[in-house]
PDB file of C-alpha atoms in Angstrom:
ATOM      1  CA  MET A   1     -89.352 -16.504 -92.031  1.00  0.00           C
ATOM      2  CA  THR A   2     -87.852 -18.912 -89.522  1.00  0.00           C
ATOM      3  CA  LEU A   3     -86.780 -22.114 -91.223  1.00  0.00           C
ATOM      4  CA  PRO A   4     -87.723 -25.391 -89.523  1.00  0.00           C
ATOM      5  CA  GLU A   5     -85.129 -27.525 -87.780  1.00  0.00           C
ATOM      6  CA  PRO A   6     -85.072 -31.263 -87.145  1.00  0.00           C
ATOM      7  CA  TYR A   7     -85.915 -32.953 -83.887  1.00  0.00           C
ATOM      8  CA  VAL A   8     -82.720 -34.266 -82.275  1.00  0.00           C
ATOM      9  CA  ARG A   9     -82.043 -37.061 -79.806  1.00  0.00           C
ATOM     10  CA  GLU A  10     -78.732 -36.613 -77.995  1.00  0.00           C
ATOM     11  CA  ALA A  11     -76.568 -38.627 -75.623  1.00  0.00           C
ATOM     12  CA  GLY A  12     -72.980 -38.680 -74.365  1.00  0.00           C
ATOM     13  CA  CYS A  13     -70.054 -36.339 -74.720  1.00  0.00           C
ATOM     14  CA  GLY A  14     -66.903 -36.240 -76.806  1.00  0.00           C
ATOM     15  CA  ALA A  15     -66.356 -36.093 -80.558  1.00  0.00           C
ATOM     16  CA  ALA A  16     -69.671 -35.569 -82.341  1.00  0.00           C
ATOM     17  CA  VAL A  17     -71.407 -38.341 -84.292  1.00  0.00           C
ATOM     18  CA  VAL A  18     -74.545 -37.358 -86.238  1.00  0.00           C
ATOM     19  CA  CYS A  19     -76.906 -40.156 -87.325  1.00  0.00           C
ATOM     20  CA  ILE A  20     -79.427 -39.929 -90.173  1.00  0.00           C
ATOM     21  CA  HIS A  21     -82.089 -42.622 -90.522  1.00  0.00           C
ATOM     22  CA  CYS A  22     -83.572 -44.450 -93.492  1.00  0.00           C
ATOM     23  CA  ASN A  23     -86.982 -43.808 -95.054  1.00  0.00           C
ATOM     24  CA  ALA A  24     -90.085 -45.026 -93.201  1.00  0.00           C
ATOM     25  CA  SER A  25     -88.105 -44.783 -89.965  1.00  0.00           C
ATOM     26  CA  SER A  26     -86.988 -42.144 -87.465  1.00  0.00           C
ATOM     27  CA  SER A  27     -84.134 -41.246 -85.145  1.00  0.00           C
ATOM     28  CA  SER A  28     -85.333 -44.009 -82.816  1.00  0.00           C
ATOM     29  CA  GLN A  29     -83.599 -46.562 -85.050  1.00  0.00           C
ATOM     30  CA  TRP A  30     -80.265 -45.346 -83.613  1.00  0.00           C
ATOM     31  CA  ARG A  31     -81.074 -45.858 -79.921  1.00  0.00           C
ATOM     32  CA  SER A  32     -78.846 -48.891 -79.495  1.00  0.00           C
ATOM     33  CA  LEU A  33     -75.982 -47.188 -81.340  1.00  0.00           C
ATOM     34  CA  MET A  34     -76.364 -44.163 -79.080  1.00  0.00           C
ATOM     35  CA  ASP A  35     -76.163 -46.408 -76.023  1.00  0.00           C
ATOM     36  CA  LEU A  36     -73.020 -48.073 -77.395  1.00  0.00           C
ATOM     37  CA  LEU A  37     -71.178 -44.883 -78.369  1.00  0.00           C
ATOM     38  CA  SER A  38     -72.317 -42.392 -75.723  1.00  0.00           C
ATOM     39  CA  PRO A  39     -69.566 -43.288 -73.203  1.00  0.00           C
ATOM     40  CA  THR A  40     -66.979 -41.953 -75.671  1.00  0.00           C
ATOM     41  CA  HIS A  41     -68.886 -39.760 -78.152  1.00  0.00           C
ATOM     42  CA  ARG A  42     -71.541 -37.097 -78.314  1.00  0.00           C
ATOM     43  CA  VAL A  43     -74.178 -38.809 -80.444  1.00  0.00           C
ATOM     44  CA  LEU A  44     -77.003 -36.928 -82.114  1.00  0.00           C
ATOM     45  CA  ALA A  45     -79.763 -38.685 -84.062  1.00  0.00           C
ATOM     46  CA  LEU A  46     -81.994 -36.532 -86.252  1.00  0.00           C
ATOM     47  CA  ASP A  47     -85.559 -36.933 -87.481  1.00  0.00           C
ATOM     48  CA  SER A  48     -85.735 -36.090 -91.187  1.00  0.00           C
ATOM     49  CA  TYR A  49     -88.566 -34.103 -92.768  1.00  0.00           C
ATOM     50  CA  GLY A  50     -91.915 -35.751 -92.109  1.00  0.00           C
ATOM     51  CA  SER A  51     -90.466 -38.347 -89.728  1.00  0.00           C
ATOM     52  CA  GLY A  52     -90.659 -38.805 -85.969  1.00  0.00           C
ATOM     53  CA  ASN A  53     -91.030 -35.441 -84.254  1.00  0.00           C
ATOM     54  CA  SER A  54     -89.728 -33.273 -87.097  1.00  0.00           C
ATOM     55  CA  PRO A  55     -91.998 -31.044 -89.208  1.00  0.00           C
ATOM     56  CA  ASP A  56     -93.065 -32.140 -92.658  1.00  0.00           C
ATOM     57  CA  TRP A  57     -91.620 -30.730 -95.864  1.00  0.00           C
ATOM     58  CA  HIS A  58     -93.103 -27.244 -96.183  1.00  0.00           C
ATOM     59  CA  SER A  59     -93.134 -26.737 -99.956  1.00  0.00           C
ATOM     60  CA  ASP A  60     -95.361 -27.966-102.774  1.00  0.00           C
ATOM     61  CA  ARG A  61     -92.346 -28.770-104.945  1.00  0.00           C
ATOM     62  CA  PHE A  62     -90.557 -32.102-104.791  1.00  0.00           C
ATOM     63  CA  ILE A  63     -87.814 -32.245-102.200  1.00  0.00           C
ATOM     64  CA  SER A  64     -84.136 -32.728-103.105  1.00  0.00           C
ATOM     65  CA  LEU A  65     -81.217 -34.118-101.158  1.00  0.00           C
ATOM     66  CA  ALA A  66     -79.879 -30.547-101.023  1.00  0.00           C
ATOM     67  CA  ASP A  67     -83.072 -29.578 -99.167  1.00  0.00           C
ATOM     68  CA  GLU A  68     -82.492 -32.423 -96.711  1.00  0.00           C
ATOM     69  CA  VAL A  69     -78.945 -31.166 -96.112  1.00  0.00           C
ATOM     70  CA  ALA A  70     -80.194 -27.617 -95.577  1.00  0.00           C
ATOM     71  CA  PHE A  71     -82.647 -28.967 -92.991  1.00  0.00           C
ATOM     72  CA  ILE A  72     -79.887 -30.499 -90.847  1.00  0.00           C
ATOM     73  CA  GLU A  73     -77.403 -27.662 -91.473  1.00  0.00           C
ATOM     74  CA  PRO A  74     -78.308 -25.654 -88.325  1.00  0.00           C
ATOM     75  CA  VAL A  75     -77.575 -28.699 -86.168  1.00  0.00           C
ATOM     76  CA  LEU A  76     -74.236 -29.343 -87.856  1.00  0.00           C
ATOM     77  CA  ALA A  77     -73.289 -25.669 -87.640  1.00  0.00           C
ATOM     78  CA  ARG A  78     -73.680 -25.680 -83.854  1.00  0.00           C
ATOM     79  CA  LEU A  79     -71.306 -28.609 -83.395  1.00  0.00           C
ATOM     80  CA  GLN A  80     -67.588 -28.331 -82.978  1.00  0.00           C
ATOM     81  CA  SER A  81     -66.088 -29.597 -86.231  1.00  0.00           C
ATOM     82  CA  PRO A  82     -65.129 -32.046 -87.508  1.00  0.00           C
ATOM     83  CA  VAL A  83     -67.995 -34.509 -87.034  1.00  0.00           C
ATOM     84  CA  THR A  84     -68.659 -38.077 -88.112  1.00  0.00           C
ATOM     85  CA  LEU A  85     -71.800 -38.567 -90.192  1.00  0.00           C
ATOM     86  CA  VAL A  86     -73.596 -41.911 -89.959  1.00  0.00           C
ATOM     87  CA  GLY A  87     -76.345 -42.698 -92.447  1.00  0.00           C
ATOM     88  CA  HIS A  88     -78.522 -45.616 -93.519  1.00  0.00           C
ATOM     89  CA  SER A  89     -80.111 -45.842 -96.988  1.00  0.00           C
ATOM     90  CA  TYR A  90     -81.704 -42.446 -97.774  1.00  0.00           C
ATOM     91  CA  GLY A  91     -79.938 -41.092 -94.687  1.00  0.00           C
ATOM     92  CA  ALA A  92     -76.597 -42.275 -96.081  1.00  0.00           C
ATOM     93  CA  ALA A  93     -77.335 -40.440 -99.331  1.00  0.00           C
ATOM     94  CA  VAL A  94     -78.030 -37.279 -97.313  1.00  0.00           C
ATOM     95  CA  ALA A  95     -74.778 -37.805 -95.376  1.00  0.00           C
ATOM     96  CA  LEU A  96     -72.784 -38.025 -98.602  1.00  0.00           C
ATOM     97  CA  LYS A  97     -74.412 -34.875 -99.938  1.00  0.00           C
ATOM     98  CA  ALA A  98     -73.703 -33.039 -96.674  1.00  0.00           C
ATOM     99  CA  ALA A  99     -70.058 -34.116 -96.770  1.00  0.00           C
ATOM    100  CA  LEU A 100     -69.651 -32.829-100.323  1.00  0.00           C
ATOM    101  CA  ALA A 101     -71.264 -29.525 -99.338  1.00  0.00           C
ATOM    102  CA  ALA A 102     -68.842 -28.921 -96.431  1.00  0.00           C
ATOM    103  CA  PRO A 103     -65.944 -31.398 -96.570  1.00  0.00           C
ATOM    104  CA  THR A 104     -63.823 -29.633 -93.928  1.00  0.00           C
ATOM    105  CA  ARG A 105     -66.626 -30.135 -91.413  1.00  0.00           C
ATOM    106  CA  VAL A 106     -66.549 -33.945 -91.739  1.00  0.00           C
ATOM    107  CA  ARG A 107     -64.085 -36.156 -89.909  1.00  0.00           C
ATOM    108  CA  ALA A 108     -65.378 -39.477 -91.237  1.00  0.00           C
ATOM    109  CA  LEU A 109     -68.392 -41.080 -92.904  1.00  0.00           C
ATOM    110  CA  VAL A 110     -70.219 -44.256 -91.914  1.00  0.00           C
ATOM    111  CA  LEU A 111     -72.591 -45.434 -94.640  1.00  0.00           C
ATOM    112  CA  TYR A 112     -74.953 -48.394 -94.835  1.00  0.00           C
ATOM    113  CA  GLU A 113     -76.080 -48.785 -98.446  1.00  0.00           C
ATOM    114  CA  PRO A 114     -76.658 -45.203 -99.617  1.00  0.00           C
ATOM    115  CA  THR A 115     -79.471 -45.237-102.158  1.00  0.00           C
ATOM    116  CA  LEU A 116     -78.141 -42.877-104.824  1.00  0.00           C
ATOM    117  CA  PHE A 117     -80.043 -44.497-107.658  1.00  0.00           C
ATOM    118  CA  SER A 118     -79.233 -41.598-109.958  1.00  0.00           C
ATOM    119  CA  LEU A 119     -75.698 -43.023-110.212  1.00  0.00           C
ATOM    120  CA  ILE A 120     -77.071 -46.238-111.711  1.00  0.00           C
ATOM    121  CA  ASP A 121     -79.180 -44.372-114.258  1.00  0.00           C
ATOM    122  CA  ALA A 122     -76.236 -42.146-115.204  1.00  0.00           C
ATOM    123  CA  PHE A 123     -74.011 -45.190-115.790  1.00  0.00           C
ATOM    124  CA  THR A 124     -76.585 -47.367-117.562  1.00  0.00           C
ATOM    125  CA  PRO A 125     -79.924 -45.944-118.765  1.00  0.00           C
ATOM    126  CA  PRO A 126     -83.004 -47.979-117.805  1.00  0.00           C
ATOM    127  CA  PRO A 127     -83.690 -50.853-117.854  1.00  0.00           C
ATOM    128  CA  ASN A 128     -81.032 -51.382-115.202  1.00  0.00           C
ATOM    129  CA  ARG A 129     -80.449 -52.521-111.617  1.00  0.00           C
ATOM    130  CA  ALA A 130     -82.575 -49.688-110.229  1.00  0.00           C
ATOM    131  CA  ASP A 131     -85.742 -50.955-111.918  1.00  0.00           C
ATOM    132  CA  GLY A 132     -86.888 -52.879-108.848  1.00  0.00           C
ATOM    133  CA  ILE A 133     -87.076 -49.825-106.621  1.00  0.00           C
ATOM    134  CA  ARG A 134     -88.358 -47.706-109.516  1.00  0.00           C
ATOM    135  CA  ASP A 135     -91.263 -50.136-109.933  1.00  0.00           C
ATOM    136  CA  ALA A 136     -91.833 -50.304-106.163  1.00  0.00           C
ATOM    137  CA  VAL A 137     -92.115 -46.521-105.915  1.00  0.00           C
ATOM    138  CA  SER A 138     -94.543 -46.505-108.832  1.00  0.00           C
ATOM    139  CA  ALA A 139     -96.681 -49.272-107.325  1.00  0.00           C
ATOM    140  CA  ALA A 140     -96.680 -47.652-103.883  1.00  0.00           C
ATOM    141  CA  GLY A 141     -97.643 -44.329-105.451  1.00  0.00           C
ATOM    142  CA  ALA A 142    -100.525 -45.984-107.310  1.00  0.00           C
ATOM    143  CA  ALA A 143    -101.738 -47.483-104.020  1.00  0.00           C
ATOM    144  CA  LEU A 144    -101.644 -44.042-102.419  1.00  0.00           C
ATOM    145  CA  ASP A 145    -103.694 -42.671-105.304  1.00  0.00           C
ATOM    146  CA  ARG A 146    -106.329 -45.316-104.506  1.00  0.00           C
ATOM    147  CA  GLY A 147    -106.276 -44.197-100.885  1.00  0.00           C
ATOM    148  CA  ASP A 148    -104.718 -47.476 -99.720  1.00  0.00           C
ATOM    149  CA  ARG A 149    -101.763 -46.506 -97.537  1.00  0.00           C
ATOM    150  CA  ASP A 150    -101.499 -50.004 -96.100  1.00  0.00           C
ATOM    151  CA  ALA A 151    -100.925 -51.424 -99.589  1.00  0.00           C
ATOM    152  CA  ALA A 152     -98.327 -48.719-100.256  1.00  0.00           C
ATOM    153  CA  ALA A 153     -96.480 -49.651 -97.081  1.00  0.00           C
ATOM    154  CA  LYS A 154     -96.593 -53.333 -98.043  1.00  0.00           C
ATOM    155  CA  VAL A 155     -95.027 -52.646-101.433  1.00  0.00           C
ATOM    156  CA  PHE A 156     -92.266 -50.525 -99.923  1.00  0.00           C
ATOM    157  CA  ILE A 157     -91.403 -52.755 -96.956  1.00  0.00           C
ATOM    158  CA  ASP A 158     -91.604 -56.002 -98.917  1.00  0.00           C
ATOM    159  CA  TYR A 159     -89.279 -54.581-101.566  1.00  0.00           C
ATOM    160  CA  TRP A 160     -86.574 -53.790 -99.029  1.00  0.00           C
ATOM    161  CA  MET A 161     -87.097 -56.667 -96.601  1.00  0.00           C
ATOM    162  CA  GLY A 162     -88.533 -59.465 -98.725  1.00  0.00           C
ATOM    163  CA  GLU A 163     -91.986 -60.794 -99.521  1.00  0.00           C
ATOM    164  CA  GLY A 164     -94.064 -61.216 -96.390  1.00  0.00           C
ATOM    165  CA  ALA A 165     -92.128 -58.700 -94.308  1.00  0.00           C
ATOM    166  CA  TRP A 166     -95.077 -56.318 -94.027  1.00  0.00           C
ATOM    167  CA  ALA A 167     -97.418 -59.117 -92.972  1.00  0.00           C
ATOM    168  CA  ASN A 168     -94.963 -59.991 -90.187  1.00  0.00           C
ATOM    169  CA  THR A 169     -94.532 -56.396 -88.996  1.00  0.00           C
ATOM    170  CA  PRO A 170     -95.910 -56.031 -85.445  1.00  0.00           C
ATOM    171  CA  GLU A 171     -99.115 -54.041 -85.297  1.00  0.00           C
ATOM    172  CA  HIS A 172     -97.675 -51.371 -82.994  1.00  0.00           C
ATOM    173  CA  ARG A 173     -94.960 -50.561 -85.544  1.00  0.00           C
ATOM    174  CA  ARG A 174     -97.233 -50.324 -88.571  1.00  0.00           C
ATOM    175  CA  GLN A 175     -98.912 -46.936 -88.174  1.00  0.00           C
ATOM    176  CA  PRO A 176     -95.746 -44.772 -88.223  1.00  0.00           C
ATOM    177  CA  ILE A 177     -94.619 -46.620 -91.360  1.00  0.00           C
ATOM    178  CA  VAL A 178     -98.010 -46.211 -93.043  1.00  0.00           C
ATOM    179  CA  ASP A 179     -97.955 -42.482 -92.265  1.00  0.00           C
ATOM    180  CA  SER A 180     -94.385 -42.082 -93.524  1.00  0.00           C
ATOM    181  CA  VAL A 181     -94.869 -43.981 -96.789  1.00  0.00           C
ATOM    182  CA  ALA A 182     -97.176 -41.189 -97.934  1.00  0.00           C
ATOM    183  CA  ASN A 183     -93.877 -39.531 -98.939  1.00  0.00           C
ATOM    184  CA  VAL A 184     -92.637 -42.392-101.136  1.00  0.00           C
ATOM    185  CA  ARG A 185     -92.775 -40.446-104.411  1.00  0.00           C
ATOM    186  CA  ARG A 186     -90.882 -37.597-102.758  1.00  0.00           C
ATOM    187  CA  TRP A 187     -88.100 -39.929-101.670  1.00  0.00           C
ATOM    188  CA  GLY A 188     -87.888 -41.545-105.081  1.00  0.00           C
ATOM    189  CA  HIS A 189     -87.711 -38.217-106.846  1.00  0.00           C
ATOM    190  CA  ALA A 190     -84.871 -36.986-104.619  1.00  0.00           C
ATOM    191  CA  LEU A 191     -82.814 -40.133-105.170  1.00  0.00           C
ATOM    192  CA  PHE A 192     -83.403 -40.600-108.894  1.00  0.00           C
ATOM    193  CA  THR A 193     -82.858 -36.939-109.808  1.00  0.00           C
ATOM    194  CA  GLU A 194     -79.843 -36.196-107.593  1.00  0.00           C
ATOM    195  CA  PRO A 195     -77.469 -34.402-110.015  1.00  0.00           C
ATOM    196  CA  THR A 196     -74.115 -35.140-108.334  1.00  0.00           C
ATOM    197  CA  PRO A 197     -71.891 -37.034-110.813  1.00  0.00           C
ATOM    198  CA  ILE A 198     -69.826 -40.004-109.671  1.00  0.00           C
ATOM    199  CA  GLN A 199     -66.581 -38.057-110.169  1.00  0.00           C
ATOM    200  CA  MET A 200     -67.465 -35.676-107.339  1.00  0.00           C
ATOM    201  CA  PHE A 201     -67.091 -38.415-104.757  1.00  0.00           C
ATOM    202  CA  HIS A 202     -63.353 -38.605-105.448  1.00  0.00           C
ATOM    203  CA  ARG A 203     -63.144 -35.367-103.442  1.00  0.00           C
ATOM    204  CA  LEU A 204     -64.224 -37.010-100.186  1.00  0.00           C
ATOM    205  CA  ASP A 205     -60.755 -37.421 -98.726  1.00  0.00           C
ATOM    206  CA  VAL A 206     -61.891 -38.698 -95.321  1.00  0.00           C
ATOM    207  CA  PRO A 207     -62.067 -42.198 -93.829  1.00  0.00           C
ATOM    208  CA  ILE A 208     -65.277 -43.890 -94.974  1.00  0.00           C
ATOM    209  CA  LEU A 209     -66.871 -47.098 -93.756  1.00  0.00           C
ATOM    210  CA  TYR A 210     -69.218 -48.453 -96.418  1.00  0.00           C
ATOM    211  CA  MET A 211     -71.356 -51.328 -95.146  1.00  0.00           C
ATOM    212  CA  ALA A 212     -73.618 -53.528 -97.243  1.00  0.00           C
ATOM    213  CA  GLY A 213     -75.664 -56.676 -96.869  1.00  0.00           C
ATOM    214  CA  LYS A 214     -75.034 -59.594 -99.195  1.00  0.00           C
ATOM    215  CA  ARG A 215     -78.776 -60.323 -99.131  1.00  0.00           C
ATOM    216  CA  SER A 216     -79.727 -56.812-100.175  1.00  0.00           C
ATOM    217  CA  THR A 217     -81.550 -55.727-103.311  1.00  0.00           C
ATOM    218  CA  ALA A 218     -80.096 -55.302-106.789  1.00  0.00           C
ATOM    219  CA  SER A 219     -80.599 -51.538-106.554  1.00  0.00           C
ATOM    220  CA  ALA A 220     -78.523 -51.185-103.377  1.00  0.00           C
ATOM    221  CA  GLN A 221     -75.845 -53.495-104.757  1.00  0.00           C
ATOM    222  CA  GLY A 222     -75.770 -51.547-108.004  1.00  0.00           C
ATOM    223  CA  VAL A 223     -75.062 -48.291-106.175  1.00  0.00           C
ATOM    224  CA  ALA A 224     -72.309 -49.971-104.145  1.00  0.00           C
ATOM    225  CA  GLN A 225     -70.572 -51.307-107.252  1.00  0.00           C
ATOM    226  CA  LEU A 226     -70.329 -47.789-108.649  1.00  0.00           C
ATOM    227  CA  LEU A 227     -69.767 -45.761-105.503  1.00  0.00           C
ATOM    228  CA  ILE A 228     -67.214 -47.801-103.561  1.00  0.00           C
ATOM    229  CA  PRO A 229     -64.492 -47.485-106.257  1.00  0.00           C
ATOM    230  CA  ALA A 230     -65.127 -43.719-106.395  1.00  0.00           C
ATOM    231  CA  LEU A 231     -64.384 -43.163-102.692  1.00  0.00           C
ATOM    232  CA  PRO A 232     -60.633 -42.653-102.131  1.00  0.00           C
ATOM    233  CA  ARG A 233     -60.371 -43.759 -98.481  1.00  0.00           C
ATOM    234  CA  VAL A 234     -63.101 -46.342 -98.186  1.00  0.00           C
ATOM    235  CA  ARG A 235     -63.256 -49.516 -96.109  1.00  0.00           C
ATOM    236  CA  ALA A 236     -65.957 -51.761 -97.532  1.00  0.00           C
ATOM    237  CA  VAL A 237     -67.625 -54.364 -95.294  1.00  0.00           C
ATOM    238  CA  GLU A 238     -70.226 -56.844 -96.551  1.00  0.00           C
ATOM    239  CA  PHE A 239     -72.352 -58.728 -94.031  1.00  0.00           C
ATOM    240  CA  GLU A 240     -73.040 -62.259 -95.259  1.00  0.00           C
ATOM    241  CA  GLU A 241     -76.403 -62.682 -93.506  1.00  0.00           C
ATOM    242  CA  LEU A 242     -77.839 -59.156 -93.713  1.00  0.00           C
ATOM    243  CA  GLY A 243     -79.994 -57.263 -96.172  1.00  0.00           C
ATOM    244  CA  HIS A 244     -80.700 -53.596 -96.720  1.00  0.00           C
ATOM    245  CA  MET A 245     -82.367 -53.147 -93.342  1.00  0.00           C
ATOM    246  CA  GLY A 246     -79.433 -54.580 -91.398  1.00  0.00           C
ATOM    247  CA  PRO A 247     -79.064 -51.570 -89.069  1.00  0.00           C
ATOM    248  CA  ILE A 248     -82.644 -52.227 -87.883  1.00  0.00           C
ATOM    249  CA  THR A 249     -82.903 -56.034 -88.056  1.00  0.00           C
ATOM    250  CA  ARG A 250     -79.430 -56.765 -86.635  1.00  0.00           C
ATOM    251  CA  PRO A 251     -78.238 -53.532 -84.998  1.00  0.00           C
ATOM    252  CA  GLU A 252     -75.781 -55.317 -82.710  1.00  0.00           C
ATOM    253  CA  VAL A 253     -73.796 -56.578 -85.716  1.00  0.00           C
ATOM    254  CA  VAL A 254     -73.769 -53.271 -87.576  1.00  0.00           C
ATOM    255  CA  ASN A 255     -73.154 -51.172 -84.471  1.00  0.00           C
ATOM    256  CA  ALA A 256     -70.139 -53.265 -83.458  1.00  0.00           C
ATOM    257  CA  GLU A 257     -68.574 -52.573 -86.873  1.00  0.00           C
ATOM    258  CA  ILE A 258     -69.275 -48.851 -86.492  1.00  0.00           C
ATOM    259  CA  LYS A 259     -67.675 -48.811 -83.044  1.00  0.00           C
ATOM    260  CA  ARG A 260     -64.540 -50.567 -84.339  1.00  0.00           C
ATOM    261  CA  PHE A 261     -64.259 -48.078 -87.184  1.00  0.00           C
ATOM    262  CA  LEU A 262     -64.633 -45.036 -84.926  1.00  0.00           C
ATOM    263  CA  GLU A 263     -61.927 -46.380 -82.605  1.00  0.00           C
ATOM    264  CA  GLN A 264     -59.507 -46.303 -85.548  1.00  0.00           C
ATOM    265  CA  VAL A 265     -60.206 -42.844 -87.036  1.00  0.00           C
TER     266      VAL A 265
END
């Protein structure tokens, strides 16, 4: 059996940078970063399972972050090591898991609010700071059970971007999000059941840029409060005016920080 591989966008030449997108998005979210870095780097942006031009998850069991890492493994294996992994939200969680799986392959990590909610639950059993996203996943799942994908998308997008965000989403951008949100329970399961303990992240002895938005959700902030102290070579940057979707809503701000970091590692 031939295992599926992700769709890849690629630009530039030089040291490899691999970008992994957030949920309800695709590799297209990294276009402006690719334009910025391609004069000096070989930039690859991947579509995760069920996103963009990649195949959907092929099993009837719930997906794990280890499965997401296995999906991108063939791409990483073909690159000359070491590489820089860039991830946003769910994609940042996958990047961390990939770095733990093969630390010698990774030159640096660039993370925007990895959503490893399992760390919050392991530190403080519910109720805790992850309850907001836990409730959002449950409500979105209930909407899907009613056959109302639009309502599911509204719950998910409004949680991460604020009340009214879905209503203000341009019509041409809605359908891919509606289609993707069908996987919301799958995403939640992967993030809440990830078994990696906080102590494992002490092993990531590479330069790490950890970016966060001051206007982000309690769940993202809760992960940051636990994870940043566990990373031995981390540079933490908080954007005063941004929220969890900063790499999409204000890519020029986030991308400039990424470029500065890569010039120093």
